[in-house]
């Protein structure tokens, strides 16, 4: 056996032995993050539903705040899960969500249809990222809710784009979009409890 082969096998053994501890630490951090994301999504949706019929200052502020919160969550996620895989997709999500916040602010000057198109495009891309990240983390456990949520987000995003062409579009469905997402975060948080205990 060559020195290179010995080095490879040693790295493999160390990685295999360390994986349960890494998964446990990451699962614990993600669990806390998912509880926060659930609470934020529900509160945001309830407030947003009160102003979804028009594009006033409060609605615009909330629509810009949501992707910015997603940026913060993705940053925490990337820092918490460094040992479980590449965070490239999370960095993509950070960039896309930042552009979305700017895009929504600009689109709000043109009316609800423009906002729905930006929101829909973001939901599609963010959903794809969430789905793929969930698939890559299946070994950790508790990721099926994230995979399903990502798929639903893609479908919802497409519906927002279609709704933008309606005769009298509103932001009600965009507000409601956060509720199932929040519930899936809560389910995933509970399911991650086992992984967080290292079982």
PDB file of C-alpha atoms in Angstrom:
ATOM      1  CA  UNK A   1       0.000   0.000   0.000  1.00  0.00           C
ATOM      2  CA  UNK A   2       1.371   3.370  -1.006  1.00  0.00           C
ATOM      3  CA  UNK A   3       1.587   6.383   1.291  1.00  0.00           C
ATOM      4  CA  UNK A   4      -1.187   8.060  -0.701  1.00  0.00           C
ATOM      5  CA  UNK A   5      -3.509   5.068  -0.279  1.00  0.00           C
ATOM      6  CA  UNK A   6      -2.789   4.886   3.468  1.00  0.00           C
ATOM      7  CA  UNK A   7      -3.547   8.601   3.784  1.00  0.00           C
ATOM      8  CA  UNK A   8      -6.829   8.160   1.896  1.00  0.00           C
ATOM      9  CA  UNK A   9      -7.952   5.251   4.086  1.00  0.00           C
ATOM     10  CA  UNK A  10      -7.031   7.093   7.266  1.00  0.00           C
ATOM     11  CA  UNK A  11      -9.033  10.141   6.183  1.00  0.00           C
ATOM     12  CA  UNK A  12     -11.984   7.897   5.345  1.00  0.00           C
ATOM     13  CA  UNK A  13     -11.860   6.188   8.744  1.00  0.00           C
ATOM     14  CA  UNK A  14     -11.585   9.485  10.622  1.00  0.00           C
ATOM     15  CA  UNK A  15     -14.455  10.979   8.633  1.00  0.00           C
ATOM     16  CA  UNK A  16     -16.629   7.920   9.248  1.00  0.00           C
ATOM     17  CA  UNK A  17     -15.951   7.948  12.985  1.00  0.00           C
ATOM     18  CA  UNK A  18     -16.499  11.703  13.254  1.00  0.00           C
ATOM     19  CA  UNK A  19     -19.700  11.764  11.179  1.00  0.00           C
ATOM     20  CA  UNK A  20     -22.144  10.926  14.022  1.00  0.00           C
ATOM     21  CA  UNK A  21     -20.734  13.730  16.170  1.00  0.00           C
ATOM     22  CA  UNK A  22     -20.778  16.190  13.284  1.00  0.00           C
ATOM     23  CA  UNK A  23     -24.353  15.255  12.390  1.00  0.00           C
ATOM     24  CA  UNK A  24     -25.426  15.559  16.022  1.00  0.00           C
ATOM     25  CA  UNK A  25     -23.943  19.046  16.384  1.00  0.00           C
ATOM     26  CA  UNK A  26     -25.336  20.209  13.040  1.00  0.00           C
ATOM     27  CA  UNK A  27     -28.765  18.725  13.731  1.00  0.00           C
ATOM     28  CA  UNK A  28     -28.922  20.504  17.080  1.00  0.00           C
ATOM     29  CA  UNK A  29     -28.058  23.870  15.494  1.00  0.00           C
ATOM     30  CA  UNK A  30     -30.489  23.360  12.606  1.00  0.00           C
ATOM     31  CA  UNK A  31     -33.221  22.333  15.035  1.00  0.00           C
ATOM     32  CA  UNK A  32     -32.949  25.647  16.881  1.00  0.00           C
ATOM     33  CA  UNK A  33     -32.871  27.537  13.577  1.00  0.00           C
ATOM     34  CA  UNK A  34     -35.948  25.710  12.280  1.00  0.00           C
ATOM     35  CA  UNK A  35     -37.944  26.561  15.419  1.00  0.00           C
ATOM     36  CA  UNK A  36     -37.074  30.240  14.889  1.00  0.00           C
ATOM     37  CA  UNK A  37     -37.970  30.016  11.196  1.00  0.00           C
ATOM     38  CA  UNK A  38     -41.344  28.474  12.087  1.00  0.00           C
ATOM     39  CA  UNK A  39     -42.181  31.255  14.540  1.00  0.00           C
ATOM     40  CA  UNK A  40     -41.089  33.991  12.138  1.00  0.00           C
ATOM     41  CA  UNK A  41     -43.045  32.508   9.212  1.00  0.00           C
ATOM     42  CA  UNK A  42     -46.290  32.260  11.178  1.00  0.00           C
ATOM     43  CA  UNK A  43     -46.051  35.763  12.669  1.00  0.00           C
ATOM     44  CA  UNK A  44     -45.036  37.225   9.296  1.00  0.00           C
ATOM     45  CA  UNK A  45     -47.949  35.532   7.517  1.00  0.00           C
ATOM     46  CA  UNK A  46     -50.517  36.658  10.087  1.00  0.00           C
ATOM     47  CA  UNK A  47     -49.361  40.286   9.878  1.00  0.00           C
ATOM     48  CA  UNK A  48     -49.068  40.130   6.092  1.00  0.00           C
ATOM     49  CA  UNK A  49     -52.615  38.795   5.722  1.00  0.00           C
ATOM     50  CA  UNK A  50     -53.957  41.945   7.365  1.00  0.00           C
ATOM     51  CA  UNK A  51     -52.546  44.108   4.588  1.00  0.00           C
ATOM     52  CA  UNK A  52     -52.468  41.731   1.603  1.00  0.00           C
ATOM     53  CA  UNK A  53     -55.260  43.477  -0.284  1.00  0.00           C
ATOM     54  CA  UNK A  54     -53.094  46.480  -1.136  1.00  0.00           C
ATOM     55  CA  UNK A  55     -49.440  47.306  -1.642  1.00  0.00           C
ATOM     56  CA  UNK A  56     -49.003  49.792   1.185  1.00  0.00           C
ATOM     57  CA  UNK A  57     -45.836  50.678   3.124  1.00  0.00           C
ATOM     58  CA  UNK A  58     -46.380  47.862   5.652  1.00  0.00           C
ATOM     59  CA  UNK A  59     -46.860  45.244   2.934  1.00  0.00           C
ATOM     60  CA  UNK A  60     -43.751  46.394   1.069  1.00  0.00           C
ATOM     61  CA  UNK A  61     -41.709  46.355   4.281  1.00  0.00           C
ATOM     62  CA  UNK A  62     -42.860  42.828   5.094  1.00  0.00           C
ATOM     63  CA  UNK A  63     -42.213  41.608   1.542  1.00  0.00           C
ATOM     64  CA  UNK A  64     -38.664  42.949   1.668  1.00  0.00           C
ATOM     65  CA  UNK A  65     -38.119  41.646   5.208  1.00  0.00           C
ATOM     66  CA  UNK A  66     -38.991  38.022   4.381  1.00  0.00           C
ATOM     67  CA  UNK A  67     -36.137  37.355   1.910  1.00  0.00           C
ATOM     68  CA  UNK A  68     -33.759  39.307   4.161  1.00  0.00           C
ATOM     69  CA  UNK A  69     -34.672  36.988   7.021  1.00  0.00           C
ATOM     70  CA  UNK A  70     -34.019  34.094   4.641  1.00  0.00           C
ATOM     71  CA  UNK A  71     -30.532  35.535   4.041  1.00  0.00           C
ATOM     72  CA  UNK A  72     -29.818  35.605   7.777  1.00  0.00           C
ATOM     73  CA  UNK A  73     -31.139  32.056   8.195  1.00  0.00           C
ATOM     74  CA  UNK A  74     -29.010  30.785   5.287  1.00  0.00           C
ATOM     75  CA  UNK A  75     -25.898  32.403   6.787  1.00  0.00           C
ATOM     76  CA  UNK A  76     -26.534  30.664  10.126  1.00  0.00           C
ATOM     77  CA  UNK A  77     -27.283  27.414   8.309  1.00  0.00           C
ATOM     78  CA  UNK A  78     -24.043  27.604   6.306  1.00  0.00           C
ATOM     79  CA  UNK A  79     -21.985  28.241   9.448  1.00  0.00           C
ATOM     80  CA  UNK A  80     -23.710  25.455  11.368  1.00  0.00           C
ATOM     81  CA  UNK A  81     -23.351  22.792   8.689  1.00  0.00           C
ATOM     82  CA  UNK A  82     -19.780  23.284   7.463  1.00  0.00           C
ATOM     83  CA  UNK A  83     -18.787  19.784   8.476  1.00  0.00           C
ATOM     84  CA  UNK A  84     -21.633  18.015   6.659  1.00  0.00           C
ATOM     85  CA  UNK A  85     -21.038  19.132   3.077  1.00  0.00           C
ATOM     86  CA  UNK A  86     -20.411  22.035   0.758  1.00  0.00           C
ATOM     87  CA  UNK A  87     -22.388  25.204   1.578  1.00  0.00           C
ATOM     88  CA  UNK A  88     -22.315  26.401  -2.053  1.00  0.00           C
ATOM     89  CA  UNK A  89     -26.090  26.062  -2.501  1.00  0.00           C
ATOM     90  CA  UNK A  90     -26.681  28.040   0.680  1.00  0.00           C
ATOM     91  CA  UNK A  91     -24.452  30.800  -0.694  1.00  0.00           C
ATOM     92  CA  UNK A  92     -26.552  30.736  -3.868  1.00  0.00           C
ATOM     93  CA  UNK A  93     -29.649  31.111  -1.725  1.00  0.00           C
ATOM     94  CA  UNK A  94     -28.097  34.064   0.108  1.00  0.00           C
ATOM     95  CA  UNK A  95     -27.335  35.839  -3.173  1.00  0.00           C
ATOM     96  CA  UNK A  96     -30.761  35.099  -4.656  1.00  0.00           C
ATOM     97  CA  UNK A  97     -32.595  36.250  -1.524  1.00  0.00           C
ATOM     98  CA  UNK A  98     -30.601  39.496  -1.406  1.00  0.00           C
ATOM     99  CA  UNK A  99     -31.464  40.159  -5.053  1.00  0.00           C
ATOM    100  CA  UNK A 100     -35.098  39.324  -4.285  1.00  0.00           C
ATOM    101  CA  UNK A 101     -35.275  41.872  -1.465  1.00  0.00           C
ATOM    102  CA  UNK A 102     -33.938  44.528  -3.839  1.00  0.00           C
ATOM    103  CA  UNK A 103     -36.194  43.294  -6.655  1.00  0.00           C
ATOM    104  CA  UNK A 104     -39.320  43.416  -4.495  1.00  0.00           C
ATOM    105  CA  UNK A 105     -38.512  46.956  -3.365  1.00  0.00           C
ATOM    106  CA  UNK A 106     -38.145  48.046  -6.989  1.00  0.00           C
ATOM    107  CA  UNK A 107     -41.154  46.041  -8.219  1.00  0.00           C
ATOM    108  CA  UNK A 108     -43.387  47.536  -5.523  1.00  0.00           C
ATOM    109  CA  UNK A 109     -43.270  50.858  -7.382  1.00  0.00           C
ATOM    110  CA  UNK A 110     -44.940  49.138 -10.361  1.00  0.00           C
ATOM    111  CA  UNK A 111     -47.728  47.353  -8.508  1.00  0.00           C
ATOM    112  CA  UNK A 112     -48.790  43.950  -7.230  1.00  0.00           C
ATOM    113  CA  UNK A 113     -48.327  42.026 -10.535  1.00  0.00           C
ATOM    114  CA  UNK A 114     -44.632  42.950 -10.667  1.00  0.00           C
ATOM    115  CA  UNK A 115     -44.162  41.998  -7.027  1.00  0.00           C
ATOM    116  CA  UNK A 116     -45.838  38.630  -7.601  1.00  0.00           C
ATOM    117  CA  UNK A 117     -43.514  37.891 -10.517  1.00  0.00           C
ATOM    118  CA  UNK A 118     -40.407  38.625  -8.433  1.00  0.00           C
ATOM    119  CA  UNK A 119     -41.830  36.743  -5.441  1.00  0.00           C
ATOM    120  CA  UNK A 120     -42.734  33.786  -7.648  1.00  0.00           C
ATOM    121  CA  UNK A 121     -39.288  33.597  -9.247  1.00  0.00           C
ATOM    122  CA  UNK A 122     -37.708  33.675  -5.786  1.00  0.00           C
ATOM    123  CA  UNK A 123     -40.031  30.942  -4.478  1.00  0.00           C
ATOM    124  CA  UNK A 124     -39.038  28.715  -7.397  1.00  0.00           C
ATOM    125  CA  UNK A 125     -35.277  29.180  -6.962  1.00  0.00           C
ATOM    126  CA  UNK A 126     -35.358  29.055  -3.149  1.00  0.00           C
ATOM    127  CA  UNK A 127     -37.558  25.968  -3.298  1.00  0.00           C
ATOM    128  CA  UNK A 128     -35.139  24.189  -5.616  1.00  0.00           C
ATOM    129  CA  UNK A 129     -32.232  25.036  -3.310  1.00  0.00           C
ATOM    130  CA  UNK A 130     -34.154  23.805  -0.260  1.00  0.00           C
ATOM    131  CA  UNK A 131     -35.107  20.590  -2.045  1.00  0.00           C
ATOM    132  CA  UNK A 132     -31.550  19.820  -3.171  1.00  0.00           C
ATOM    133  CA  UNK A 133     -30.018  20.691   0.205  1.00  0.00           C
ATOM    134  CA  UNK A 134     -32.588  18.457   1.897  1.00  0.00           C
ATOM    135  CA  UNK A 135     -31.682  15.568  -0.414  1.00  0.00           C
ATOM    136  CA  UNK A 136     -27.959  15.983   0.315  1.00  0.00           C
ATOM    137  CA  UNK A 137     -28.697  15.934   4.070  1.00  0.00           C
ATOM    138  CA  UNK A 138     -30.905  12.831   4.103  1.00  0.00           C
ATOM    139  CA  UNK A 139     -28.260  10.894   6.034  1.00  0.00           C
ATOM    140  CA  UNK A 140     -28.650  13.337   8.919  1.00  0.00           C
ATOM    141  CA  UNK A 141     -32.375  12.626   9.218  1.00  0.00           C
ATOM    142  CA  UNK A 142     -35.383  14.924   9.525  1.00  0.00           C
ATOM    143  CA  UNK A 143     -35.027  16.218   5.971  1.00  0.00           C
ATOM    144  CA  UNK A 144     -38.121  14.847   4.236  1.00  0.00           C
ATOM    145  CA  UNK A 145     -40.240  17.821   5.379  1.00  0.00           C
ATOM    146  CA  UNK A 146     -37.609  20.125   3.853  1.00  0.00           C
ATOM    147  CA  UNK A 147     -37.630  18.182   0.591  1.00  0.00           C
ATOM    148  CA  UNK A 148     -41.426  18.292   0.377  1.00  0.00           C
ATOM    149  CA  UNK A 149     -41.482  21.970   1.361  1.00  0.00           C
ATOM    150  CA  UNK A 150     -38.950  22.784  -1.348  1.00  0.00           C
ATOM    151  CA  UNK A 151     -41.059  21.026  -3.989  1.00  0.00           C
ATOM    152  CA  UNK A 152     -44.200  22.857  -2.836  1.00  0.00           C
ATOM    153  CA  UNK A 153     -42.315  26.167  -2.952  1.00  0.00           C
ATOM    154  CA  UNK A 154     -41.417  25.547  -6.608  1.00  0.00           C
ATOM    155  CA  UNK A 155     -45.076  24.892  -7.465  1.00  0.00           C
ATOM    156  CA  UNK A 156     -46.254  27.886  -5.438  1.00  0.00           C
ATOM    157  CA  UNK A 157     -43.730  30.126  -7.165  1.00  0.00           C
ATOM    158  CA  UNK A 158     -45.099  29.103 -10.541  1.00  0.00           C
ATOM    159  CA  UNK A 159     -48.630  29.877  -9.362  1.00  0.00           C
ATOM    160  CA  UNK A 160     -47.574  33.358  -8.197  1.00  0.00           C
ATOM    161  CA  UNK A 161     -46.198  34.131 -11.659  1.00  0.00           C
ATOM    162  CA  UNK A 162     -49.482  32.964 -13.206  1.00  0.00           C
ATOM    163  CA  UNK A 163     -51.515  34.980 -10.673  1.00  0.00           C
ATOM    164  CA  UNK A 164     -49.650  38.121 -11.672  1.00  0.00           C
ATOM    165  CA  UNK A 165     -51.605  38.055 -14.926  1.00  0.00           C
ATOM    166  CA  UNK A 166     -55.013  37.906 -13.212  1.00  0.00           C
ATOM    167  CA  UNK A 167     -57.488  40.765 -13.507  1.00  0.00           C
ATOM    168  CA  UNK A 168     -57.295  41.776  -9.848  1.00  0.00           C
ATOM    169  CA  UNK A 169     -54.240  40.136  -8.233  1.00  0.00           C
ATOM    170  CA  UNK A 170     -53.688  40.309  -4.481  1.00  0.00           C
ATOM    171  CA  UNK A 171     -50.881  39.349  -2.132  1.00  0.00           C
ATOM    172  CA  UNK A 172     -53.067  37.008  -0.065  1.00  0.00           C
ATOM    173  CA  UNK A 173     -51.620  33.811  -1.528  1.00  0.00           C
ATOM    174  CA  UNK A 174     -48.084  35.172  -1.197  1.00  0.00           C
ATOM    175  CA  UNK A 175     -48.803  35.768   2.491  1.00  0.00           C
ATOM    176  CA  UNK A 176     -50.288  32.299   2.907  1.00  0.00           C
ATOM    177  CA  UNK A 177     -47.214  30.784   1.244  1.00  0.00           C
ATOM    178  CA  UNK A 178     -45.242  31.253   4.459  1.00  0.00           C
ATOM    179  CA  UNK A 179     -47.610  29.190   6.618  1.00  0.00           C
ATOM    180  CA  UNK A 180     -47.041  25.685   5.169  1.00  0.00           C
ATOM    181  CA  UNK A 181     -43.331  26.478   4.890  1.00  0.00           C
ATOM    182  CA  UNK A 182     -43.257  27.350   8.575  1.00  0.00           C
ATOM    183  CA  UNK A 183     -45.134  24.178   9.494  1.00  0.00           C
ATOM    184  CA  UNK A 184     -42.642  22.055   7.542  1.00  0.00           C
ATOM    185  CA  UNK A 185     -39.792  23.753   9.429  1.00  0.00           C
ATOM    186  CA  UNK A 186     -41.521  22.840  12.695  1.00  0.00           C
ATOM    187  CA  UNK A 187     -41.976  19.198  11.640  1.00  0.00           C
ATOM    188  CA  UNK A 188     -38.347  18.985  10.562  1.00  0.00           C
ATOM    189  CA  UNK A 189     -37.213  20.532  13.854  1.00  0.00           C
ATOM    190  CA  UNK A 190     -39.027  17.822  15.802  1.00  0.00           C
ATOM    191  CA  UNK A 191     -37.673  15.083  13.538  1.00  0.00           C
ATOM    192  CA  UNK A 192     -34.141  16.417  13.973  1.00  0.00           C
ATOM    193  CA  UNK A 193     -34.444  15.836  17.712  1.00  0.00           C
ATOM    194  CA  UNK A 194     -33.287  12.227  17.295  1.00  0.00           C
ATOM    195  CA  UNK A 195     -30.260  13.240  15.219  1.00  0.00           C
ATOM    196  CA  UNK A 196     -29.424  16.019  17.691  1.00  0.00           C
ATOM    197  CA  UNK A 197     -29.189  13.399  20.463  1.00  0.00           C
ATOM    198  CA  UNK A 198     -26.761  11.416  18.360  1.00  0.00           C
ATOM    199  CA  UNK A 199     -29.059   8.411  17.962  1.00  0.00           C
TER     200      UNK A 199
END
